[in-house]
Amino acid sequence: MSLWRLVLKEIRHRRLNFALGVLSVTVAVGVLVAHVVLLRAHDVRTEEILRRKQSDADARLATLEDDYRKYMKELGYNLLILPKEQDLAEFWDKGYATRTMPEENVRKLSDTGTQAMRHLLPIVQQRVLWPEQKRRIILIGTRGEVPIKHRTPKEPMLLAVPPAEAVVGHRLASDLGLERGSPITLLGRKLVVASCRPERGTAEDITIWIDLATAQQLLGMEGRLNAIEALKCYCAGGGIEDLRQDIVATLPDTRVVIRENRVTVRARARERAKAEHQEAMAAEKAHRESLRQARESFAAVVVPLTVTGAAVWVGLLALANVRERRNEIGILRAVGLRAAQVFSVFVSRALLMGLMGAVLGYITGLAMGIAAARATEGALSAGSLGHLFAAGVFIPVLVASPALCVLATWAPAVVAARQDPAVILREGS
Amino acid sequence: MLAVRNVSKSYTRPDGEVHALRDVSLEVGPGELVVVRGPSGSGKTTLLLACGGLLRPDGGQITVCGESPYALGPDARAALRSRTVGFVFQQFHLVPYLNVLENVLAPALGGRAAGAVARASDLLERFGLTGRRDHLPGELSTGERQRTALARAMVNRPKLLLADEPTGNLDEDNGRAVLDAMTEFADQGGAVLLVTHEPAVAETATRALWLDAGHLRGT
C-alpha cells in the first residue's frame, strides 16, 4: 500500500469534505476562466467589427478611387509645368505657352521618381498658319511620355508620334478628308497621317501632333519645350501644394498650374470619406476599449474575491479534515510514519483537489464564458470560438490551482504533522 | 530488549501536578511477557507510550533494542519504532476507510515495505481473518478488530510488543485468543510489555508488576 492509495481511500471515505473543496476551487477557477473567455470573446468581436467596418470603407473608397481614375483617363493631364517667366494671362489668352524652357527639364523631373505624379509628356506647342491648307491650326510636337524612374511604367495616355508621321484632329480630318495613310505637307515637310483623333469638342479637333524633334525644327525651338504635361495622381495621397513645391524644388525655372476638374472634386470626396471612416473607426475602438475596461475592472474585483474565498474555504475544510483525523494521525505516527509523511498525505489531498477543481473549473468557466459572450456579444463564429480554447489559460490554471490549494492547506497540514501522537493515543485509551 | 531506568513523568493540570511515573525501572528481555497492572490513572499508558518512544520522560533513561529513542531525532525515532516496536491498543485505533489487509499494512508505509503483503497475509491467516481481508473495520466484530490491530502490530516483525489493555473490550474467548498470540510471540523470542487492570491477564505473564500512583512494584 502506498501513501497515494491511503489518500485516495480517505477521499472516497470523506467524499463530502473533498467534494466541497473541489466545488469551491471549481467556482473560483470557473469565474476566472469565464472572465478571461469573456474578454477574449470581446477582443475577437472587436476585431470582427473593425475588420467589417474597414472592409466596407475599403470598398467605398475603392469605388470613389475607381471613379476618378476613369475621369482622369477621360480628362487627360491635370498638371501643367510651364516656364517660370510665362505670363499666365497670355497663356490662357493664346491657349499655349509663349515662353520656353530646356528639354533637359523633363529628364530631371523623371529622375525624382515622385509617387504623386504620373505620365510625363514634354511638348512644344504653337498656333501656326498651315500654309499648304491656308488655315490656322495648333501644332504640337511630342516624343511621347517619359518614364518616371523607380516606378513601374504605366500604359501611356498619349502614344509617341513617329518621325514623318502625324496625328490629326477630328475637325481637320473631316474637313480635308484625311484618313490613316493620307499624305500631307506641313510647313514644307511631307508627312503621312498615322491616325485621326475622335471628336473632342475642344481645340484638339484642330490640332496636329507630330514628332517633337521635327516640331522643334519646324518652329525653330531646338532643345526647348513650351510645357511638360503630367498627371497628378490623387490615389498616392499628398496635397497639391506639396507636389507644386516638390516640382519647383527640382525645376526652379518653372511654375506649376493645376487644372481643377471633377477628378479633384472626387479625390477630395474620397479624402473626406477616408477621414470620416478613420474617425468612425477611432470612435468604435474607443467604445470597445471602454467596454473592455469596465469588464476588466469588474473582473479585477470579482476574481480575487472568489479566489481568496475559495482558498480560505479550502483551508477551513483542511483544518476540519485534520481535526476529524486526529486519531488516525496518532496511530499512523505510532506505527512509524514520519511527520513529513503525514504532512504529505494532506498536501497530496490538496493537490488532487486543486487539479480536479482546475479541470472542472476550466470546463465550467469556458461554458459560462461562451454563454455570457453569446448574451453580450451575440453569436460567435466557429472560427472565433477556436480562439477561446487557448492552452495559454489552461496550463497556468492547472498549475496555479493546485499550488493555491497546497498553500491553503499548508498550515493545517503542518498542524497535523506536528500533532503529538502520545497525546492523541492517551486521550483515546 | 527494553530497559527502563529511573524514569519519571509528570503532567501539569489545572488542579495541580500529577506524577504519572516516579523513578520507574524495569527490564523486559527476549521471550518475556511482562504484565503491568494497576488501577485507572495509575500511569500504565504513560509508561507504555514512553517505552514506545512516543512520550519523552522528564527523567531517567529508556533503551529499546540497545538504542535510546529519545537520543534520536524525530524521523530516526519513527524509523526505530517502525522497525522494532508494535503497538496494540484497547480502542484498536484502526483506520476506518482502510480494509483489514490495508490496516495491517499501515506500518509498512513507514518502512519494511518489501514482503509486507506476504507477511500481512500470513498474519491474517494465523488470526483467522483471511475471509475478512477486504472488509472495513466497521464491518468487523470487536474480536476481529483487535486481532486486526494485533496483526498490524506484528507485520513489521517487531522485537517488542507494547499492549495497552488489549483485552479490555473483548469477551473471554477473544481475550484468550489475543493473549495466546502474545504468548506465542514471546515464546518465539519477542518481548511483550502489557499493561492492564485485569487480574486474570497476569496469569499468562512470565512476570507481573504493579503500578500505583506512579510507583512500580513487583507482585
XYZ file of C-alpha atoms in Angstrom:
648
model
C 0.000 0.000 0.000
C 1.288 3.457 -0.897
C 0.578 6.862 0.581
C -1.362 7.730 -2.599
C -3.679 4.803 -2.011
C -4.179 5.981 1.557
C -5.014 9.480 0.225
C -7.437 8.166 -2.403
C -9.236 5.887 0.025
C -9.588 8.706 2.546
C -11.028 10.952 -0.179
C -13.572 8.271 -1.021
C -14.393 7.846 2.647
C -14.864 11.587 3.342
C -16.147 12.498 -0.079
C -18.327 15.379 1.121
C -15.376 17.295 2.547
C -13.384 16.686 -0.639
C -16.324 17.489 -2.924
C -16.931 20.795 -1.125
C -13.281 21.675 -1.616
C -13.371 20.743 -5.313
C -16.584 22.734 -5.695
C -15.045 25.872 -4.243
C -11.961 25.527 -6.479
C -14.235 24.859 -9.463
C -16.192 28.036 -8.749
C -13.031 30.140 -8.355
C -11.374 28.752 -11.495
C -14.690 28.929 -13.364
C -15.146 32.613 -12.527
C -11.569 33.366 -13.562
C -11.779 31.411 -16.827
C -15.228 32.807 -17.638
C -13.872 36.352 -17.333
C -10.844 35.548 -19.457
C -13.083 33.928 -22.086
C -15.468 36.878 -21.984
C -12.598 39.319 -22.508
C -11.222 37.198 -25.327
C -14.638 36.991 -26.927
C -14.848 40.757 -26.604
C -11.475 41.137 -28.358
C -12.492 38.687 -31.087
C -15.774 40.528 -31.630
C -13.953 43.889 -31.653
C -11.628 42.601 -34.343
C -14.596 41.319 -36.341
C -16.416 44.663 -36.090
C -13.362 46.695 -37.040
C -12.482 44.320 -39.868
C -16.011 44.547 -41.258
C -16.050 48.326 -40.993
C -12.627 48.520 -42.629
C -13.791 46.229 -45.396
C -16.901 48.392 -46.013
C -14.816 51.534 -46.030
C -12.235 49.996 -48.367
C -14.985 49.055 -50.810
C -16.452 52.566 -50.676
C -13.057 54.202 -51.109
C -12.213 51.824 -53.934
C -15.425 52.856 -55.737
C -14.542 56.528 -55.352
C -10.992 55.876 -56.500
C -12.187 53.887 -59.472
C -14.455 56.813 -60.412
C -11.743 59.373 -60.532
C -9.296 57.021 -62.262
C -11.827 56.823 -65.077
C -12.256 60.617 -65.050
C -8.517 61.115 -65.077
C -8.213 58.932 -68.161
C -11.039 60.816 -69.839
C -9.895 64.292 -68.932
C -6.218 63.775 -69.565
C -3.348 65.600 -67.926
C -4.259 67.751 -64.942
C -0.847 69.222 -64.267
C 0.968 71.710 -66.430
C 4.573 72.704 -65.886
C 5.398 75.985 -67.617
C 8.465 78.211 -67.852
C 8.664 80.416 -64.766
C 8.535 83.657 -66.707
C 5.394 82.644 -68.594
C 2.620 85.243 -68.188
C -0.428 83.158 -67.282
C -2.864 85.744 -68.668
C -1.122 85.431 -72.019
C -1.078 81.638 -71.678
C -4.829 81.434 -71.129
C -5.420 84.006 -73.897
C -3.392 82.148 -76.532
C -4.031 78.622 -75.231
C -0.336 77.732 -75.124
C 2.889 78.956 -73.556
C 4.824 81.563 -75.451
C 7.976 81.111 -73.318
C 10.224 78.051 -73.426
C 12.393 76.011 -71.102
C 15.177 73.455 -71.660
C 14.118 69.977 -72.822
C 16.507 68.708 -70.125
C 13.842 69.613 -67.506
C 11.771 66.547 -68.337
C 14.674 64.216 -67.570
C 15.309 65.937 -64.223
C 11.669 65.504 -63.320
C 11.604 61.808 -64.227
C 14.731 61.243 -62.122
C 12.945 62.356 -58.942
C 10.777 59.192 -59.063
C 7.881 61.028 -57.457
C 4.918 58.894 -56.322
C 2.344 61.653 -56.721
C 2.954 62.290 -60.418
C 2.481 60.070 -63.449
C 2.594 60.318 -67.276
C 5.221 62.980 -68.047
C 4.727 64.419 -71.520
C 7.179 67.037 -72.866
C 5.700 69.195 -75.653
C 6.272 72.142 -77.928
C 3.096 73.869 -78.995
C 2.207 76.832 -81.138
C -0.758 78.184 -83.026
C 0.527 78.422 -86.619
C -0.770 79.006 -90.084
C -0.863 75.798 -92.181
C 0.203 77.490 -95.363
C -0.423 74.463 -97.585
C -4.111 74.394 -96.474
C -4.412 78.107 -95.655
C -5.932 77.585 -92.222
C -4.792 78.114 -88.615
C -4.015 75.032 -86.603
C -2.419 74.109 -83.318
C 0.820 72.241 -83.860
C 2.039 70.046 -81.051
C 5.353 68.252 -81.100
C 5.806 65.369 -78.696
C 8.180 62.465 -78.250
C 5.764 60.509 -76.133
C 5.662 60.025 -72.407
C 8.916 59.916 -70.467
C 9.006 57.072 -67.954
C 9.399 58.080 -64.311
C 12.372 56.330 -62.750
C 11.945 53.749 -59.961
C 8.300 53.214 -60.936
C 6.518 50.580 -62.941
C 5.767 52.150 -66.359
C 2.067 52.880 -66.933
C 0.250 52.490 -70.184
C 0.814 55.906 -71.880
C -2.184 58.213 -72.217
C -0.728 59.534 -75.475
C 1.471 57.484 -77.775
C 4.591 58.947 -79.350
C 4.207 60.039 -82.953
C 6.913 58.516 -85.165
C 9.028 60.895 -87.295
C 7.478 61.620 -90.701
C 4.011 60.831 -89.382
C 1.228 62.980 -87.987
C -1.864 62.534 -85.824
C -4.684 64.761 -86.986
C -7.563 66.270 -85.001
C -11.167 65.358 -85.893
C -12.211 68.715 -87.470
C -9.139 68.863 -89.713
C -9.512 65.231 -90.796
C -13.178 65.597 -91.658
C -12.759 68.974 -93.427
C -9.801 67.775 -95.504
C -10.994 64.177 -95.997
C -7.915 62.784 -94.296
C -7.607 59.249 -93.083
C -4.891 56.890 -91.934
C -2.168 56.744 -94.629
C -3.165 60.057 -96.284
C -0.089 62.111 -97.307
C 0.024 65.717 -96.081
C 2.546 68.551 -96.357
C 3.015 70.753 -93.278
C 5.284 73.806 -93.389
C 7.048 72.192 -96.371
C 7.569 68.850 -94.568
C 5.960 65.735 -96.138
C 4.179 63.575 -93.584
C 1.784 60.613 -93.538
C -1.351 60.586 -91.390
C -0.797 57.957 -88.696
C -4.277 58.326 -87.204
C -7.215 60.675 -86.880
C -8.459 61.560 -83.344
C -12.123 61.205 -82.450
C -14.144 64.362 -81.912
C -13.371 66.008 -78.542
C -15.258 69.302 -78.871
C -12.086 71.208 -77.850
C -9.122 72.846 -79.548
C -7.741 69.342 -80.024
C -10.109 68.985 -83.000
C -7.919 71.486 -84.956
C -4.580 70.129 -83.662
C -1.854 68.194 -85.468
C 0.583 66.128 -83.400
C 3.984 65.347 -84.828
C 7.339 64.092 -83.554
C 8.960 66.504 -81.030
C 12.272 66.879 -82.849
C 10.501 67.613 -86.171
C 8.267 70.199 -84.479
C 11.267 71.830 -82.794
C 12.945 72.131 -86.234
C 9.815 73.471 -87.924
C 9.226 76.007 -85.145
C 12.907 76.910 -84.617
C 12.811 75.634 -81.000
C 15.620 73.024 -80.973
C 16.269 71.694 -77.417
C 13.415 73.758 -75.995
C 9.936 72.937 -74.645
C 6.813 75.040 -74.114
C 5.440 72.848 -71.394
C 5.521 69.493 -69.648
C 2.132 67.935 -69.114
C 1.693 65.479 -66.269
C -0.932 63.669 -64.311
C -1.198 64.256 -60.586
C -2.312 61.018 -59.006
C -4.693 61.523 -56.073
C -4.518 57.905 -55.015
C -0.982 58.343 -53.673
C -2.120 60.985 -51.210
C -0.367 64.294 -50.527
C -1.640 67.753 -51.255
C -1.348 69.731 -54.433
C 0.753 72.400 -52.735
C 3.252 69.753 -51.600
C 3.592 68.491 -55.163
C 3.916 72.013 -56.514
C 6.738 72.709 -54.067
C 8.455 69.427 -54.945
C 8.405 70.240 -58.684
C 9.633 73.801 -58.204
C 12.393 72.496 -55.949
C 13.526 70.171 -58.751
C 12.942 72.693 -61.548
C 13.393 76.197 -60.107
C 12.849 77.816 -63.553
C 9.257 76.536 -63.797
C 5.795 77.198 -62.429
C 3.024 74.666 -61.944
C -0.596 75.039 -62.978
C -3.247 72.677 -61.604
C -6.309 72.056 -63.706
C -9.258 71.809 -61.330
C -11.769 69.316 -62.588
C -14.080 66.541 -61.499
C -11.070 64.465 -60.554
C -10.026 66.798 -57.778
C -13.608 67.005 -56.539
C -13.786 63.220 -56.417
C -10.400 62.985 -54.796
C -11.444 65.420 -52.111
C -14.659 63.460 -51.555
C -12.545 60.378 -51.102
C -10.225 62.117 -48.680
C -13.255 63.308 -46.738
C -14.762 59.810 -46.717
C -11.433 58.400 -45.583
C -11.205 60.917 -42.728
C -14.792 60.190 -41.684
C -14.052 56.473 -41.746
C -10.940 56.942 -39.614
C -12.941 58.967 -37.106
C -15.667 56.309 -37.013
C -13.060 53.567 -36.513
C -11.388 55.529 -33.705
C -14.781 56.088 -32.025
C -15.658 52.391 -32.318
C -12.258 51.400 -30.920
C -12.672 53.810 -28.007
C -16.173 52.467 -27.284
C -14.999 48.852 -27.336
C -11.968 49.718 -25.230
C -14.099 51.437 -22.580
C -16.423 48.407 -22.536
C -13.404 46.158 -22.081
C -12.034 48.300 -19.274
C -15.381 48.129 -17.472
C -15.314 44.337 -17.713
C -11.670 44.227 -16.612
C -12.488 46.384 -13.583
C -15.362 44.077 -12.662
C -13.132 41.011 -13.052
C -10.389 42.708 -11.011
C -12.783 42.753 -8.042
C -14.759 39.540 -8.525
C -11.915 37.162 -9.436
C -9.599 37.931 -6.465
C -12.585 37.809 -4.111
C -13.653 34.408 -5.423
C -10.126 33.019 -5.399
C -9.467 34.278 -1.868
C -12.822 32.913 -0.690
C -12.029 29.537 -2.233
C -8.564 29.471 -0.648
C -9.990 30.274 2.797
C -12.707 27.654 2.337
C -10.178 25.011 1.267
C -8.052 25.891 4.312
C -11.039 25.550 6.654
C -12.011 22.227 5.089
C -8.439 21.013 5.515
C -8.498 22.084 9.157
C -11.765 20.216 9.677
C -10.206 17.199 7.968
C -7.184 17.345 10.284
C -9.408 17.532 13.372
C -11.519 14.638 12.146
C -8.416 12.515 11.540
C -6.646 13.132 14.863
C -6.972 9.519 15.951
C -5.805 8.222 12.602
C -2.799 10.553 12.626
C -1.905 9.358 16.116
C -1.947 5.692 15.202
C -0.087 6.224 11.921
C 2.627 8.123 13.776
C 2.714 5.376 16.434
C 3.270 2.643 13.852
C 6.194 4.518 12.333
C 5.049 7.136 9.831
C 7.282 10.214 9.834
C 5.861 13.710 10.342
C 6.797 14.526 6.722
C 4.724 11.567 5.516
C 1.694 12.758 7.485
C 2.254 16.234 6.040
C 2.472 14.826 2.505
C -0.829 12.954 2.973
C -2.643 16.272 3.474
C -0.693 18.111 0.781
C -1.362 15.320 -1.750
C -5.048 15.558 -0.955
C -4.939 19.324 -1.584
C -3.012 18.736 -4.810
C -5.707 16.385 -6.106
C -8.411 18.825 -5.004
C -6.693 21.635 -6.920
C -6.183 19.530 -10.060
C -9.772 18.331 -10.169
C -11.061 21.827 -9.431
C -8.831 23.249 -12.168
C -10.108 20.846 -14.848
C -13.761 21.114 -13.821
C -13.445 24.869 -13.310
C -11.854 25.350 -16.723
C -14.635 23.417 -18.452
C -17.317 25.213 -16.427
C -15.679 28.608 -16.933
C -15.367 28.014 -20.656
C -19.053 27.118 -20.897
C -20.054 30.067 -18.704
C -17.788 32.448 -20.628
C -19.136 31.339 -24.018
C -22.726 31.634 -22.780
C -22.037 35.101 -21.352
C -20.230 36.114 -24.543
C -23.204 34.978 -26.641
C -25.509 37.007 -24.423
C -23.396 40.171 -24.568
C -21.591 39.913 -27.907
C -24.076 37.960 -29.998
C -23.390 34.725 -31.856
C -19.716 33.973 -32.375
C -18.444 32.261 -35.493
C -16.978 28.762 -35.256
C -13.572 30.196 -36.103
C -13.874 32.734 -33.305
C -14.787 30.032 -30.775
C -11.497 28.313 -31.571
C -9.636 31.356 -30.186
C -11.303 30.873 -26.791
C -9.865 27.338 -26.257
C -6.368 28.617 -25.627
C -3.868 26.437 -23.779
C -2.379 29.710 -22.588
C -5.074 29.877 -19.896
C -5.457 26.160 -19.179
C -1.820 25.446 -18.303
C -1.412 28.301 -15.775
C -4.756 27.383 -14.194
C -3.674 23.738 -13.999
C -0.510 24.800 -12.173
C -1.831 27.679 -10.059
C -4.962 25.982 -8.757
C -3.209 23.006 -7.061
C -0.479 25.381 -5.867
C -3.084 27.602 -4.212
C -4.801 24.594 -2.628
C -1.480 23.356 -1.261
C -0.802 26.834 0.093
C -4.217 27.000 1.744
C -3.716 23.526 3.253
C -0.155 24.179 4.362
C -0.957 25.424 7.855
C -3.483 22.638 8.657
C -1.030 20.066 7.251
C 1.726 21.422 9.498
C -0.674 21.214 12.446
C -1.381 17.588 11.514
C 2.289 16.709 11.165
C 3.153 18.328 14.498
C 0.413 16.615 16.454
C 1.795 14.652 19.353
C 0.727 11.024 18.886
C 1.161 10.356 22.605
C -1.458 12.990 23.465
C -3.886 11.560 20.919
C -3.372 7.977 21.998
C -3.618 8.842 25.700
C -6.904 10.602 25.019
C -8.152 7.528 23.197
C -7.033 4.998 25.775
C 15.192 -5.752 24.676
C 13.587 -2.984 26.743
C 15.304 -1.260 29.598
C 13.704 1.447 31.710
C 15.921 3.169 34.269
C 14.614 5.591 36.884
C 12.027 7.089 34.586
C 9.808 9.876 35.827
C 6.983 11.702 34.133
C 4.541 14.251 35.419
C 1.751 16.322 33.899
C 0.657 19.766 34.836
C -3.088 20.060 35.142
C -5.338 22.880 36.358
C -5.753 21.139 39.708
C -2.013 20.686 40.161
C 0.864 18.477 39.089
C 0.183 14.780 38.517
C 3.106 12.356 38.855
C 2.318 9.604 36.358
C 5.681 7.802 36.791
C 8.044 8.101 39.735
C 11.518 6.650 39.381
C 10.283 3.624 37.447
C 12.750 0.941 36.385
C 12.122 -2.318 34.622
C 13.572 -4.639 32.014
C 11.842 -6.878 29.511
C 14.057 -9.395 27.827
C 13.529 -11.664 24.808
C 10.942 -14.373 25.461
C 9.379 -12.413 28.312
C 5.755 -11.319 28.616
C 5.685 -8.741 31.375
C 2.321 -7.602 32.652
C 1.989 -4.283 34.483
C -1.269 -3.989 36.379
C -2.744 -1.007 38.068
C -5.919 0.949 38.529
C -7.144 3.561 36.082
C -4.949 6.680 36.122
C -2.031 4.842 37.670
C 0.313 5.751 34.787
C 0.130 2.495 32.786
C -0.487 4.143 29.391
C 2.164 6.782 30.120
C 4.668 4.002 30.807
C 3.756 2.265 27.560
C 3.976 5.405 25.421
C 7.277 6.359 26.983
C 8.650 2.872 26.256
C 7.440 3.140 22.655
C 9.323 6.394 22.062
C 6.154 8.430 21.844
C 6.336 10.301 25.171
C 9.574 11.787 26.373
C 10.030 11.204 30.116
C 11.065 14.033 32.426
C 13.924 11.997 33.779
C 15.606 8.618 33.533
C 16.572 6.579 30.532
C 14.857 4.164 28.183
C 16.562 1.896 25.669
C 14.844 -0.251 23.060
C 16.990 -2.918 21.431
C 20.046 -1.078 22.695
C 19.019 2.298 21.281
C 17.767 5.236 23.248
C 14.794 6.569 21.258
C 14.906 9.999 22.862
C 18.512 10.470 21.851
C 17.364 10.220 18.214
C 15.736 12.832 16.031
C 12.001 12.560 15.252
C 12.475 10.727 11.918
C 15.039 8.292 13.288
C 12.801 7.663 16.285
C 9.871 6.946 13.964
C 12.096 4.560 11.991
C 13.173 2.802 15.186
C 9.549 2.470 16.204
C 8.596 1.104 12.811
C 11.473 -1.374 12.890
C 11.335 -2.663 16.443
C 8.065 -1.845 18.204
C 4.490 -2.991 17.713
C 1.577 -1.278 19.444
C -1.773 -2.772 20.453
C -4.423 -0.520 21.998
C -7.628 -1.152 23.848
C -9.526 1.038 21.326
C -7.848 -0.771 18.375
C -7.317 2.544 16.533
C -7.931 1.055 13.119
C -8.129 3.444 10.164
C -11.841 3.400 9.284
C -11.518 3.672 5.486
C -8.815 1.034 5.040
C -9.797 -2.613 4.809
C -8.334 -5.261 7.078
C -5.359 -6.009 4.851
C -4.558 -2.325 4.344
C -4.813 -1.621 8.075
C -2.367 -4.428 8.744
C -0.055 -2.989 6.075
C -0.140 0.564 7.505
C 3.182 0.214 9.413
C 4.850 -0.756 6.120
C 4.294 2.841 4.970
C 6.975 3.836 7.454
C 9.441 1.125 6.363
C 9.914 -2.576 5.576
C 7.608 -2.442 2.563
C 9.338 -5.378 0.861
C 7.434 -8.584 1.513
C 4.899 -6.760 3.664
C 1.878 -8.112 1.778
C 3.056 -11.706 2.204
C 3.727 -11.150 5.904
C 0.331 -9.488 6.320
C -1.411 -12.372 4.547
C 0.329 -14.881 6.837
C -0.757 -12.947 9.903
C -4.356 -12.714 8.665
C -4.401 -16.455 8.161
C -2.882 -17.028 11.564
C -5.505 -14.839 13.232
C -8.393 -16.278 11.218
C -9.010 -13.099 9.263
C -8.317 -14.257 5.688
C -12.003 -14.171 4.821
C -12.233 -10.648 6.203
C -9.235 -9.130 4.462
C -11.336 -6.849 2.234
C -13.721 -5.759 4.984
C -13.681 -2.352 6.591
C -13.239 -2.103 10.386
C -16.891 -1.076 10.724
C -17.893 -4.446 9.326
C -15.862 -6.474 11.863
C -16.700 -7.811 15.279
C -14.820 -6.455 18.293
C -12.624 -9.531 18.455
C -11.809 -9.313 14.757
C -10.840 -5.671 15.173
C -8.440 -6.457 17.982
C -6.936 -9.348 16.030
C -6.511 -6.981 13.082
C -4.761 -4.493 15.391
C -2.542 -7.313 16.650
C -1.661 -8.342 13.111
C -0.834 -4.694 12.340
C 1.446 -4.578 15.389
C 3.328 -7.662 14.179
C 3.566 -7.039 10.437
C 6.995 -5.387 10.614
C 8.281 -8.272 12.747
C 8.964 -6.126 15.809
C 11.114 -7.285 18.670
C 8.990 -5.549 21.275
C 5.218 -5.579 21.553
C 3.593 -2.884 23.682
C -0.022 -3.625 24.530
C -2.392 -1.269 26.330
C -5.416 -3.115 27.748
C -5.551 -5.353 24.656
C -8.346 -7.482 26.083
C -10.283 -4.699 27.763
C -13.054 -4.656 25.183
C -13.093 -8.348 24.365
C -15.133 -11.280 25.546
C -13.381 -14.152 27.203
C -12.757 -16.216 24.057
C -11.408 -13.322 22.033
C -9.369 -12.119 25.001
C -7.898 -15.580 25.323
C -7.014 -15.681 21.613
C -5.205 -12.324 21.836
C -3.264 -13.358 24.921
C -2.352 -16.657 23.281
C -0.991 -14.775 20.301
C 1.127 -12.591 22.555
C 2.389 -15.575 24.486
C 3.328 -17.216 21.228
C 5.125 -14.030 20.161
C 7.114 -14.095 23.379
C 7.808 -17.802 23.042
C 9.324 -17.083 19.644
C 11.823 -14.687 21.224
C 9.893 -11.466 21.249
C 9.396 -9.227 24.244
C 5.946 -8.141 25.383
C 5.042 -5.372 27.808
C 1.338 -5.478 28.534
C -0.462 -3.031 30.774
C -3.888 -3.881 32.121
C -6.143 -3.569 35.122
C -7.471 -7.107 34.666
C -6.075 -9.548 37.264
C -6.652 -12.592 35.060
C -4.277 -11.356 32.380
C -1.395 -11.565 34.842
C -1.772 -15.340 34.845
C -0.277 -15.529 31.359
C 2.715 -13.371 32.281
C 6.235 -14.539 32.841
C 6.453 -11.627 35.273
C 3.775 -9.390 36.752
C 4.308 -5.887 38.186
C 2.049 -3.427 39.967
C 1.897 0.267 39.149
C 0.140 2.581 41.513
C 0.371 6.364 41.696
C 3.460 6.232 39.508
C 5.331 3.712 41.643
C 6.213 0.325 40.120
C 6.469 -2.651 42.394
C 6.832 -6.381 41.967
C 3.880 -8.517 42.987
